[in-house]
PDB file of C-alpha atoms in Angstrom:
ATOM      1  CA  MET A   1     -21.856 -15.531  12.466  1.00  0.00           C
ATOM      2  CA  GLN A   2     -19.540 -13.936  15.025  1.00  0.00           C
ATOM      3  CA  TYR A   3     -17.145 -11.195  13.957  1.00  0.00           C
ATOM      4  CA  GLU A   4     -13.872 -10.125  15.518  1.00  0.00           C
ATOM      5  CA  LYS A   5     -14.142  -6.797  17.304  1.00  0.00           C
ATOM      6  CA  LYS A   6     -12.340  -3.937  15.577  1.00  0.00           C
ATOM      7  CA  ARG A   7     -11.132  -1.380  18.134  1.00  0.00           C
ATOM      8  CA  ASN A   8      -9.843   1.083  15.562  1.00  0.00           C
ATOM      9  CA  PRO A   9     -12.140   0.870  12.542  1.00  0.00           C
ATOM     10  CA  GLU A  10     -11.004   2.628   9.406  1.00  0.00           C
ATOM     11  CA  ILE A  11     -14.577   3.318   8.258  1.00  0.00           C
ATOM     12  CA  SER A  12     -17.670   4.223  10.255  1.00  0.00           C
ATOM     13  CA  ILE A  13     -20.884   3.462   8.367  1.00  0.00           C
ATOM     14  CA  ILE A  14     -23.866   5.455   9.627  1.00  0.00           C
ATOM     15  CA  VAL A  15     -27.339   4.022   9.032  1.00  0.00           C
ATOM     16  CA  PRO A  16     -30.349   6.090  10.178  1.00  0.00           C
ATOM     17  CA  VAL A  17     -33.210   3.708  10.953  1.00  0.00           C
ATOM     18  CA  TYR A  18     -36.907   4.534  11.093  1.00  0.00           C
ATOM     19  CA  ASN A  19     -39.752   2.016  10.660  1.00  0.00           C
ATOM     20  CA  VAL A  20     -38.054  -0.193   8.057  1.00  0.00           C
ATOM     21  CA  GLU A  21     -38.606  -3.635   9.563  1.00  0.00           C
ATOM     22  CA  ASN A  22     -39.258  -5.206   6.143  1.00  0.00           C
ATOM     23  CA  TYR A  23     -35.989  -3.987   4.587  1.00  0.00           C
ATOM     24  CA  LEU A  24     -33.536  -3.532   7.449  1.00  0.00           C
ATOM     25  CA  LYS A  25     -32.178  -7.092   7.630  1.00  0.00           C
ATOM     26  CA  LYS A  26     -31.083  -7.066   3.973  1.00  0.00           C
ATOM     27  CA  CYS A  27     -29.447  -3.665   4.417  1.00  0.00           C
ATOM     28  CA  ILE A  28     -27.434  -4.638   7.505  1.00  0.00           C
ATOM     29  CA  GLU A  29     -26.368  -7.993   6.085  1.00  0.00           C
ATOM     30  CA  SER A  30     -25.084  -6.353   2.900  1.00  0.00           C
ATOM     31  CA  ILE A  31     -22.872  -4.072   5.030  1.00  0.00           C
ATOM     32  CA  GLN A  32     -21.724  -6.952   7.239  1.00  0.00           C
ATOM     33  CA  ASN A  33     -20.594  -8.872   4.157  1.00  0.00           C
ATOM     34  CA  GLN A  34     -18.195  -6.216   2.894  1.00  0.00           C
ATOM     35  CA  THR A  35     -14.847  -7.422   1.565  1.00  0.00           C
ATOM     36  CA  PHE A  36     -13.344  -4.590   3.633  1.00  0.00           C
ATOM     37  CA  GLU A  37     -13.966  -5.757   7.195  1.00  0.00           C
ATOM     38  CA  ASN A  38     -12.317  -3.060   9.323  1.00  0.00           C
ATOM     39  CA  ILE A  39     -15.536  -1.125   9.801  1.00  0.00           C
ATOM     40  CA  GLU A  40     -17.980  -0.141  12.461  1.00  0.00           C
ATOM     41  CA  ILE A  41     -21.697  -0.039  11.696  1.00  0.00           C
ATOM     42  CA  ILE A  42     -23.577   2.681  13.551  1.00  0.00           C
ATOM     43  CA  LEU A  43     -27.319   2.048  13.580  1.00  0.00           C
ATOM     44  CA  VAL A  44     -29.192   5.146  14.755  1.00  0.00           C
ATOM     45  CA  ASP A  45     -32.767   4.187  15.568  1.00  0.00           C
ATOM     46  CA  ASP A  46     -34.774   7.403  15.160  1.00  0.00           C
ATOM     47  CA  GLY A  47     -37.679   6.442  17.413  1.00  0.00           C
ATOM     48  CA  SER A  48     -39.022   3.542  15.345  1.00  0.00           C
ATOM     49  CA  THR A  49     -42.454   2.234  16.327  1.00  0.00           C
ATOM     50  CA  ASP A  50     -42.225  -1.096  14.473  1.00  0.00           C
ATOM     51  CA  MET A  51     -39.741  -3.965  14.994  1.00  0.00           C
ATOM     52  CA  SER A  52     -36.761  -2.013  13.647  1.00  0.00           C
ATOM     53  CA  SER A  53     -35.360  -1.322  17.132  1.00  0.00           C
ATOM     54  CA  GLU A  54     -35.367  -5.008  18.036  1.00  0.00           C
ATOM     55  CA  ILE A  55     -33.770  -5.951  14.718  1.00  0.00           C
ATOM     56  CA  CYS A  56     -30.929  -3.491  15.358  1.00  0.00           C
ATOM     57  CA  ASP A  57     -30.340  -4.855  18.876  1.00  0.00           C
ATOM     58  CA  ASN A  58     -30.363  -8.468  17.679  1.00  0.00           C
ATOM     59  CA  PHE A  59     -27.725  -7.756  15.042  1.00  0.00           C
ATOM     60  CA  ALA A  60     -25.536  -5.992  17.625  1.00  0.00           C
ATOM     61  CA  LYS A  61     -25.581  -9.148  19.773  1.00  0.00           C
ATOM     62  CA  ILE A  62     -23.926 -11.225  17.039  1.00  0.00           C
ATOM     63  CA  ASP A  63     -21.608  -8.639  15.476  1.00  0.00           C
ATOM     64  CA  SER A  64     -19.372  -6.604  17.780  1.00  0.00           C
ATOM     65  CA  ARG A  65     -18.733  -4.125  14.961  1.00  0.00           C
ATOM     66  CA  ILE A  66     -22.326  -2.908  15.279  1.00  0.00           C
ATOM     67  CA  ARG A  67     -23.215  -0.092  17.680  1.00  0.00           C
ATOM     68  CA  VAL A  68     -26.872   0.789  18.203  1.00  0.00           C
ATOM     69  CA  PHE A  69     -28.253   4.085  19.488  1.00  0.00           C
ATOM     70  CA  HIS A  70     -31.928   4.662  20.202  1.00  0.00           C
ATOM     71  CA  LEU A  71     -33.167   8.233  19.900  1.00  0.00           C
ATOM     72  CA  LYS A  72     -36.438  10.025  20.269  1.00  0.00           C
ATOM     73  CA  ASN A  73     -37.756  10.733  16.767  1.00  0.00           C
ATOM     74  CA  GLY A  74     -36.074  13.842  15.409  1.00  0.00           C
ATOM     75  CA  GLY A  75     -35.602  13.261  11.693  1.00  0.00           C
ATOM     76  CA  VAL A  76     -32.913  11.837   9.459  1.00  0.00           C
ATOM     77  CA  SER A  77     -30.550  14.825   9.731  1.00  0.00           C
ATOM     78  CA  LYS A  78     -30.499  14.653  13.513  1.00  0.00           C
ATOM     79  CA  ALA A  79     -29.864  10.904  13.318  1.00  0.00           C
ATOM     80  CA  ARG A  80     -26.954  11.411  10.906  1.00  0.00           C
ATOM     81  CA  ASN A  81     -25.439  14.163  13.044  1.00  0.00           C
ATOM     82  CA  TYR A  82     -25.690  11.921  16.090  1.00  0.00           C
ATOM     83  CA  GLY A  83     -24.009   9.104  14.169  1.00  0.00           C
ATOM     84  CA  MET A  84     -21.166  11.420  13.113  1.00  0.00           C
ATOM     85  CA  ASP A  85     -20.672  12.458  16.747  1.00  0.00           C
ATOM     86  CA  LYS A  86     -20.291   8.808  17.738  1.00  0.00           C
ATOM     87  CA  ALA A  87     -18.151   7.716  14.756  1.00  0.00           C
ATOM     88  CA  ILE A  88     -14.556   6.768  15.580  1.00  0.00           C
ATOM     89  CA  GLY A  89     -13.459   5.674  12.103  1.00  0.00           C
ATOM     90  CA  LYS A  90     -11.009   7.666  10.038  1.00  0.00           C
ATOM     91  CA  TYR A  91     -13.597   7.783   7.257  1.00  0.00           C
ATOM     92  CA  ILE A  92     -17.381   8.062   7.253  1.00  0.00           C
ATOM     93  CA  MET A  93     -19.897   6.509   4.890  1.00  0.00           C
ATOM     94  CA  PHE A  94     -23.696   6.556   4.914  1.00  0.00           C
ATOM     95  CA  CYS A  95     -26.304   3.994   3.961  1.00  0.00           C
ATOM     96  CA  ASP A  96     -30.088   4.323   3.924  1.00  0.00           C
ATOM     97  CA  SER A  97     -31.789   1.569   5.881  1.00  0.00           C
ATOM     98  CA  ASP A  98     -34.150   0.521   3.082  1.00  0.00           C
ATOM     99  CA  ASP A  99     -31.348   0.107   0.508  1.00  0.00           C
ATOM    100  CA  TYR A 100     -28.456  -2.342   0.211  1.00  0.00           C
ATOM    101  CA  VAL A 101     -24.886  -2.365  -1.107  1.00  0.00           C
ATOM    102  CA  ASN A 102     -22.433  -4.372  -3.193  1.00  0.00           C
ATOM    103  CA  LYS A 103     -19.842  -6.311  -1.195  1.00  0.00           C
ATOM    104  CA  SER A 104     -16.992  -4.147  -2.565  1.00  0.00           C
ATOM    105  CA  TRP A 105     -18.717  -0.821  -1.764  1.00  0.00           C
ATOM    106  CA  CYS A 106     -16.381   0.014   1.139  1.00  0.00           C
ATOM    107  CA  GLU A 107     -13.217  -1.453  -0.345  1.00  0.00           C
ATOM    108  CA  THR A 108     -13.527   0.473  -3.608  1.00  0.00           C
ATOM    109  CA  LEU A 109     -14.219   3.845  -2.003  1.00  0.00           C
ATOM    110  CA  TYR A 110     -11.477   3.267   0.587  1.00  0.00           C
ATOM    111  CA  HIS A 111      -8.977   2.478  -2.174  1.00  0.00           C
ATOM    112  CA  TYR A 112      -9.678   5.728  -3.992  1.00  0.00           C
ATOM    113  CA  ILE A 113      -9.725   8.006  -0.974  1.00  0.00           C
ATOM    114  CA  LYS A 114      -6.274   6.665  -0.112  1.00  0.00           C
ATOM    115  CA  LEU A 115      -5.106   7.541  -3.635  1.00  0.00           C
ATOM    116  CA  TYR A 116      -6.895  10.920  -3.728  1.00  0.00           C
ATOM    117  CA  PRO A 117      -7.234  12.050  -0.087  1.00  0.00           C
ATOM    118  CA  ASN A 118      -8.336  15.608  -0.851  1.00  0.00           C
ATOM    119  CA  SER A 119     -10.983  14.720  -3.416  1.00  0.00           C
ATOM    120  CA  TRP A 120     -14.765  14.471  -3.366  1.00  0.00           C
ATOM    121  CA  ILE A 121     -15.150  10.796  -4.238  1.00  0.00           C
ATOM    122  CA  GLY A 122     -18.193   8.886  -5.405  1.00  0.00           C
ATOM    123  CA  THR A 123     -19.387   5.814  -7.272  1.00  0.00           C
ATOM    124  CA  GLY A 124     -22.324   5.030  -9.504  1.00  0.00           C
ATOM    125  CA  LEU A 125     -25.426   3.155  -8.411  1.00  0.00           C
ATOM    126  CA  TYR A 126     -28.362   1.047  -9.477  1.00  0.00           C
ATOM    127  CA  ARG A 127     -31.828   2.526  -9.224  1.00  0.00           C
ATOM    128  CA  VAL A 128     -34.003  -0.461  -8.418  1.00  0.00           C
ATOM    129  CA  ASN A 129     -37.779  -0.433  -8.850  1.00  0.00           C
ATOM    130  CA  TYR A 130     -39.156  -2.136  -5.757  1.00  0.00           C
ATOM    131  CA  TYR A 131     -42.267  -3.433  -7.533  1.00  0.00           C
ATOM    132  CA  ASP A 132     -40.910  -4.939 -10.727  1.00  0.00           C
ATOM    133  CA  LYS A 133     -37.243  -5.332  -9.622  1.00  0.00           C
ATOM    134  CA  SER A 134     -35.960  -3.657 -12.804  1.00  0.00           C
ATOM    135  CA  LYS A 135     -32.581  -1.938 -12.447  1.00  0.00           C
ATOM    136  CA  GLN A 136     -31.190   1.190 -14.054  1.00  0.00           C
ATOM    137  CA  LYS A 137     -27.421   1.535 -13.901  1.00  0.00           C
ATOM    138  CA  VAL A 138     -26.191   5.099 -13.410  1.00  0.00           C
ATOM    139  CA  VAL A 139     -22.471   5.883 -13.720  1.00  0.00           C
ATOM    140  CA  TYR A 140     -20.504   8.909 -14.868  1.00  0.00           C
ATOM    141  CA  ASP A 141     -18.964   7.300 -17.941  1.00  0.00           C
ATOM    142  CA  CYS A 142     -18.638   3.602 -18.760  1.00  0.00           C
ATOM    143  CA  LYS A 143     -15.570   4.104 -20.962  1.00  0.00           C
ATOM    144  CA  LYS A 144     -13.125   4.598 -18.085  1.00  0.00           C
ATOM    145  CA  LYS A 145     -12.828   2.950 -14.693  1.00  0.00           C
ATOM    146  CA  PHE A 146     -12.663   6.333 -12.995  1.00  0.00           C
ATOM    147  CA  HIS A 147     -12.447  10.039 -13.804  1.00  0.00           C
ATOM    148  CA  ASN A 148     -10.455  12.681 -11.945  1.00  0.00           C
ATOM    149  CA  ILE A 149     -12.150  15.953 -12.921  1.00  0.00           C
ATOM    150  CA  LYS A 150     -12.283  19.589 -11.858  1.00  0.00           C
ATOM    151  CA  LYS A 151     -15.032  20.927  -9.633  1.00  0.00           C
ATOM    152  CA  ASP A 152     -16.455  23.004 -12.471  1.00  0.00           C
ATOM    153  CA  LYS A 153     -17.682  19.728 -14.030  1.00  0.00           C
ATOM    154  CA  TYR A 154     -20.105  19.342 -11.124  1.00  0.00           C
ATOM    155  CA  TYR A 155     -23.134  19.921 -13.361  1.00  0.00           C
ATOM    156  CA  GLU A 156     -22.352  16.764 -15.353  1.00  0.00           C
ATOM    157  CA  ILE A 157     -22.713  14.692 -12.175  1.00  0.00           C
ATOM    158  CA  MET A 158     -25.702  16.699 -11.013  1.00  0.00           C
ATOM    159  CA  HIS A 159     -27.433  16.105 -14.330  1.00  0.00           C
ATOM    160  CA  LEU A 160     -27.142  12.341 -13.775  1.00  0.00           C
ATOM    161  CA  GLY A 161     -28.960  12.702 -10.470  1.00  0.00           C
ATOM    162  CA  ILE A 162     -26.103  11.397  -8.318  1.00  0.00           C
ATOM    163  CA  ALA A 163     -24.406  14.595  -7.114  1.00  0.00           C
ATOM    164  CA  GLY A 164     -26.605  15.041  -4.056  1.00  0.00           C
ATOM    165  CA  LEU A 165     -26.398  11.486  -2.746  1.00  0.00           C
ATOM    166  CA  LEU A 166     -24.444  10.713   0.417  1.00  0.00           C
ATOM    167  CA  VAL A 167     -24.638   6.956   0.042  1.00  0.00           C
ATOM    168  CA  THR A 168     -22.280   6.646  -2.921  1.00  0.00           C
ATOM    169  CA  ARG A 169     -19.493   8.643  -1.235  1.00  0.00           C
ATOM    170  CA  ILE A 170     -16.790   8.449   1.403  1.00  0.00           C
ATOM    171  CA  PHE A 171     -15.864  11.356   3.676  1.00  0.00           C
ATOM    172  CA  GLU A 172     -12.867  12.067   5.895  1.00  0.00           C
ATOM    173  CA  ASN A 173     -13.988  12.263   9.515  1.00  0.00           C
ATOM    174  CA  GLU A 174     -11.283  14.721  10.581  1.00  0.00           C
ATOM    175  CA  LYS A 175     -12.141  17.064   7.704  1.00  0.00           C
ATOM    176  CA  ILE A 176     -15.803  17.022   8.721  1.00  0.00           C
ATOM    177  CA  LYS A 177     -14.941  17.840  12.331  1.00  0.00           C
ATOM    178  CA  ASN A 178     -12.318  20.500  11.534  1.00  0.00           C
ATOM    179  CA  ASN A 179     -14.740  22.323   9.237  1.00  0.00           C
ATOM    180  CA  LYS A 180     -17.740  21.789  11.530  1.00  0.00           C
ATOM    181  CA  LEU A 181     -19.851  20.246   8.791  1.00  0.00           C
ATOM    182  CA  ARG A 182     -23.320  19.260   9.977  1.00  0.00           C
ATOM    183  CA  PHE A 183     -26.644  18.314   8.447  1.00  0.00           C
ATOM    184  CA  LYS A 184     -29.134  21.147   8.764  1.00  0.00           C
ATOM    185  CA  GLU A 185     -31.791  19.641  11.002  1.00  0.00           C
ATOM    186  CA  GLU A 186     -34.372  22.306  10.191  1.00  0.00           C
ATOM    187  CA  LEU A 187     -34.524  21.235   6.523  1.00  0.00           C
ATOM    188  CA  THR A 188     -37.018  18.642   5.309  1.00  0.00           C
ATOM    189  CA  TYR A 189     -35.469  18.238   1.865  1.00  0.00           C
ATOM    190  CA  GLY A 190     -32.065  18.804   0.286  1.00  0.00           C
ATOM    191  CA  GLU A 191     -29.981  18.518   3.462  1.00  0.00           C
ATOM    192  CA  ASP A 192     -27.862  15.809   1.790  1.00  0.00           C
ATOM    193  CA  VAL A 193     -27.241  18.021  -1.267  1.00  0.00           C
ATOM    194  CA  ILE A 194     -26.101  20.915   0.912  1.00  0.00           C
ATOM    195  CA  PHE A 195     -23.809  18.695   3.006  1.00  0.00           C
ATOM    196  CA  ASN A 196     -22.245  17.327  -0.180  1.00  0.00           C
ATOM    197  CA  CYS A 197     -21.703  20.841  -1.551  1.00  0.00           C
ATOM    198  CA  GLU A 198     -20.070  21.954   1.690  1.00  0.00           C
ATOM    199  CA  TYR A 199     -17.700  18.988   1.541  1.00  0.00           C
ATOM    200  CA  LEU A 200     -16.976  19.602  -2.138  1.00  0.00           C
ATOM    201  CA  ASN A 201     -16.146  23.212  -1.271  1.00  0.00           C
ATOM    202  CA  ILE A 202     -13.264  22.048   0.937  1.00  0.00           C
ATOM    203  CA  SER A 203     -12.085  19.426  -1.585  1.00  0.00           C
ATOM    204  CA  ASP A 204      -9.580  19.945  -4.408  1.00  0.00           C
ATOM    205  CA  ASP A 205     -11.401  18.091  -7.176  1.00  0.00           C
ATOM    206  CA  ILE A 206     -13.853  15.308  -8.006  1.00  0.00           C
ATOM    207  CA  VAL A 207     -13.159  11.604  -8.462  1.00  0.00           C
ATOM    208  CA  MET A 208     -15.937   9.519 -10.004  1.00  0.00           C
ATOM    209  CA  ILE A 209     -15.626   5.716  -9.934  1.00  0.00           C
ATOM    210  CA  ASN A 210     -17.595   4.175 -12.766  1.00  0.00           C
ATOM    211  CA  GLU A 211     -18.931   1.181 -10.883  1.00  0.00           C
ATOM    212  CA  ALA A 212     -22.495   0.804  -9.618  1.00  0.00           C
ATOM    213  CA  LEU A 213     -21.990  -0.333  -6.020  1.00  0.00           C
ATOM    214  CA  TYR A 214     -25.129   0.921  -4.293  1.00  0.00           C
ATOM    215  CA  TYR A 215     -28.704  -0.297  -4.779  1.00  0.00           C
ATOM    216  CA  TYR A 216     -31.057   2.635  -4.377  1.00  0.00           C
ATOM    217  CA  ILE A 217     -34.585   1.307  -3.982  1.00  0.00           C
ATOM    218  CA  LYS A 218     -37.349   3.345  -5.576  1.00  0.00           C
ATOM    219  CA  TYR A 219     -40.752   2.820  -3.971  1.00  0.00           C
ATOM    220  CA  ASP A 220     -42.843   5.535  -5.621  1.00  0.00           C
ATOM    221  CA  ASP A 221     -42.560   8.387  -8.089  1.00  0.00           C
ATOM    222  CA  LYS A 222     -42.710  11.245  -5.591  1.00  0.00           C
ATOM    223  CA  THR A 223     -39.980  13.807  -6.224  1.00  0.00           C
ATOM    224  CA  LEU A 224     -39.457  17.419  -5.270  1.00  0.00           C
ATOM    225  CA  SER A 225     -41.419  18.432  -8.359  1.00  0.00           C
ATOM    226  CA  SER A 226     -44.458  16.294  -7.461  1.00  0.00           C
ATOM    227  CA  LYS A 227     -44.599  16.087  -3.659  1.00  0.00           C
ATOM    228  CA  TYR A 228     -46.145  18.992  -1.765  1.00  0.00           C
ATOM    229  CA  TYR A 229     -43.939  20.910   0.688  1.00  0.00           C
ATOM    230  CA  PRO A 230     -45.356  24.074   2.322  1.00  0.00           C
ATOM    231  CA  ASN A 231     -41.914  25.718   2.041  1.00  0.00           C
ATOM    232  CA  LYS A 232     -40.983  24.261  -1.333  1.00  0.00           C
ATOM    233  CA  PHE A 233     -39.739  27.575  -2.788  1.00  0.00           C
ATOM    234  CA  THR A 234     -37.281  28.034   0.112  1.00  0.00           C
ATOM    235  CA  LEU A 235     -36.109  24.417  -0.113  1.00  0.00           C
ATOM    236  CA  ILE A 236     -35.339  24.800  -3.810  1.00  0.00           C
ATOM    237  CA  LYS A 237     -33.598  28.123  -3.220  1.00  0.00           C
ATOM    238  CA  ASN A 238     -31.325  26.506  -0.614  1.00  0.00           C
ATOM    239  CA  ILE A 239     -30.253  23.781  -3.045  1.00  0.00           C
ATOM    240  CA  TYR A 240     -29.879  26.262  -5.904  1.00  0.00           C
ATOM    241  CA  SER A 241     -27.629  28.524  -3.815  1.00  0.00           C
ATOM    242  CA  ALA A 242     -25.469  25.626  -2.633  1.00  0.00           C
ATOM    243  CA  ARG A 243     -24.911  24.363  -6.181  1.00  0.00           C
ATOM    244  CA  LYS A 244     -24.558  27.629  -8.064  1.00  0.00           C
ATOM    245  CA  LYS A 245     -20.911  28.215  -7.096  1.00  0.00           C
ATOM    246  CA  PHE A 246     -19.852  24.985  -8.828  1.00  0.00           C
ATOM    247  CA  ILE A 247     -21.545  25.708 -12.162  1.00  0.00           C
ATOM    248  CA  SER A 248     -19.131  26.844 -14.872  1.00  0.00           C
ATOM    249  CA  GLU A 249     -20.019  29.172 -17.746  1.00  0.00           C
ATOM    250  CA  GLU A 250     -20.355  26.142 -20.007  1.00  0.00           C
ATOM    251  CA  TYR A 251     -23.369  24.852 -18.081  1.00  0.00           C
ATOM    252  CA  LYS A 252     -24.992  27.992 -16.665  1.00  0.00           C
ATOM    253  CA  ASP A 253     -27.817  28.175 -19.225  1.00  0.00           C
ATOM    254  CA  GLN A 254     -28.855  24.578 -18.569  1.00  0.00           C
ATOM    255  CA  PHE A 255     -28.569  25.051 -14.809  1.00  0.00           C
ATOM    256  CA  TYR A 256     -30.596  28.280 -14.747  1.00  0.00           C
ATOM    257  CA  ASN A 257     -33.307  26.851 -17.006  1.00  0.00           C
ATOM    258  CA  GLU A 258     -33.585  23.749 -14.870  1.00  0.00           C
ATOM    259  CA  TYR A 259     -34.017  25.687 -11.654  1.00  0.00           C
ATOM    260  CA  MET A 260     -36.339  28.231 -13.221  1.00  0.00           C
ATOM    261  CA  TYR A 261     -38.609  25.292 -13.979  1.00  0.00           C
ATOM    262  CA  TYR A 262     -38.504  24.182 -10.325  1.00  0.00           C
ATOM    263  CA  PHE A 263     -39.142  27.736  -9.058  1.00  0.00           C
ATOM    264  CA  ILE A 264     -42.145  28.179 -11.354  1.00  0.00           C
ATOM    265  CA  LEU A 265     -43.626  24.873 -10.199  1.00  0.00           C
ATOM    266  CA  ALA A 266     -43.164  25.899  -6.569  1.00  0.00           C
ATOM    267  CA  LEU A 267     -44.844  29.274  -7.091  1.00  0.00           C
ATOM    268  CA  LYS A 268     -47.697  27.716  -9.059  1.00  0.00           C
ATOM    269  CA  GLU A 269     -48.316  25.135  -6.372  1.00  0.00           C
ATOM    270  CA  THR A 270     -48.193  27.757  -3.606  1.00  0.00           C
ATOM    271  CA  PHE A 271     -50.856  29.883  -5.256  1.00  0.00           C
ATOM    272  CA  ASN A 272     -52.984  26.868  -6.154  1.00  0.00           C
ATOM    273  CA  LYS A 273     -52.838  25.652  -2.564  1.00  0.00           C
ATOM    274  CA  LYS A 274     -54.000  29.041  -1.299  1.00  0.00           C
TER     275      LYS A 274
END
């Protein structure tokens, strides 16, 4: 299918790509089929060694909204930063190349950022088990279509496991550039959480849309608490420091206990490894 070229896209969607030949087609097609069509799709190939590069190029041939950039492998943060540098849309969204999205993903987020331009805006998602295809719906609160809440309610979103995700949010490109927000390329974990916290810091409040519009594919059970990182203690400390400023008195005990658990695990693993 051929698409009309959009010279001034409202939304730039950045997709870092690395060795995802089995999942990439579904991801790109789900973005192509958005009800909101005034988009550009930026595929940043981070030095893939499988057929991912060719898949990206083939899609660009049939859809003029797609721009492909091939980089030497440098990690997901570098790929996202590169995509942000190339983005010309008024707004920026992110998608992981092994996931896929609902057709109203862009339209819904665009609608709410127009209504609440100075807010940190996000939706719910489905966590999808790749092996048995079961889905877990995660939203802030099913009773209302959306919630406009203060930043000191951040812990409630964090506790659901959706506060650190980029892929359920929409960001203002000009605000990112004016505040020089970048992904920290030296980090191997938590760079998305820190970017989100930095954006929240320059936002007035939080808007949560209680629709699950993103399909987050879960392939294994490795998390920060189970996967080995040589610098795990530092990684956790970075995330802890970024989040701490948004935790109100009401939630401090829960927050401190939660991170004490992570710190103890990191210390235990460090000594065991040695």
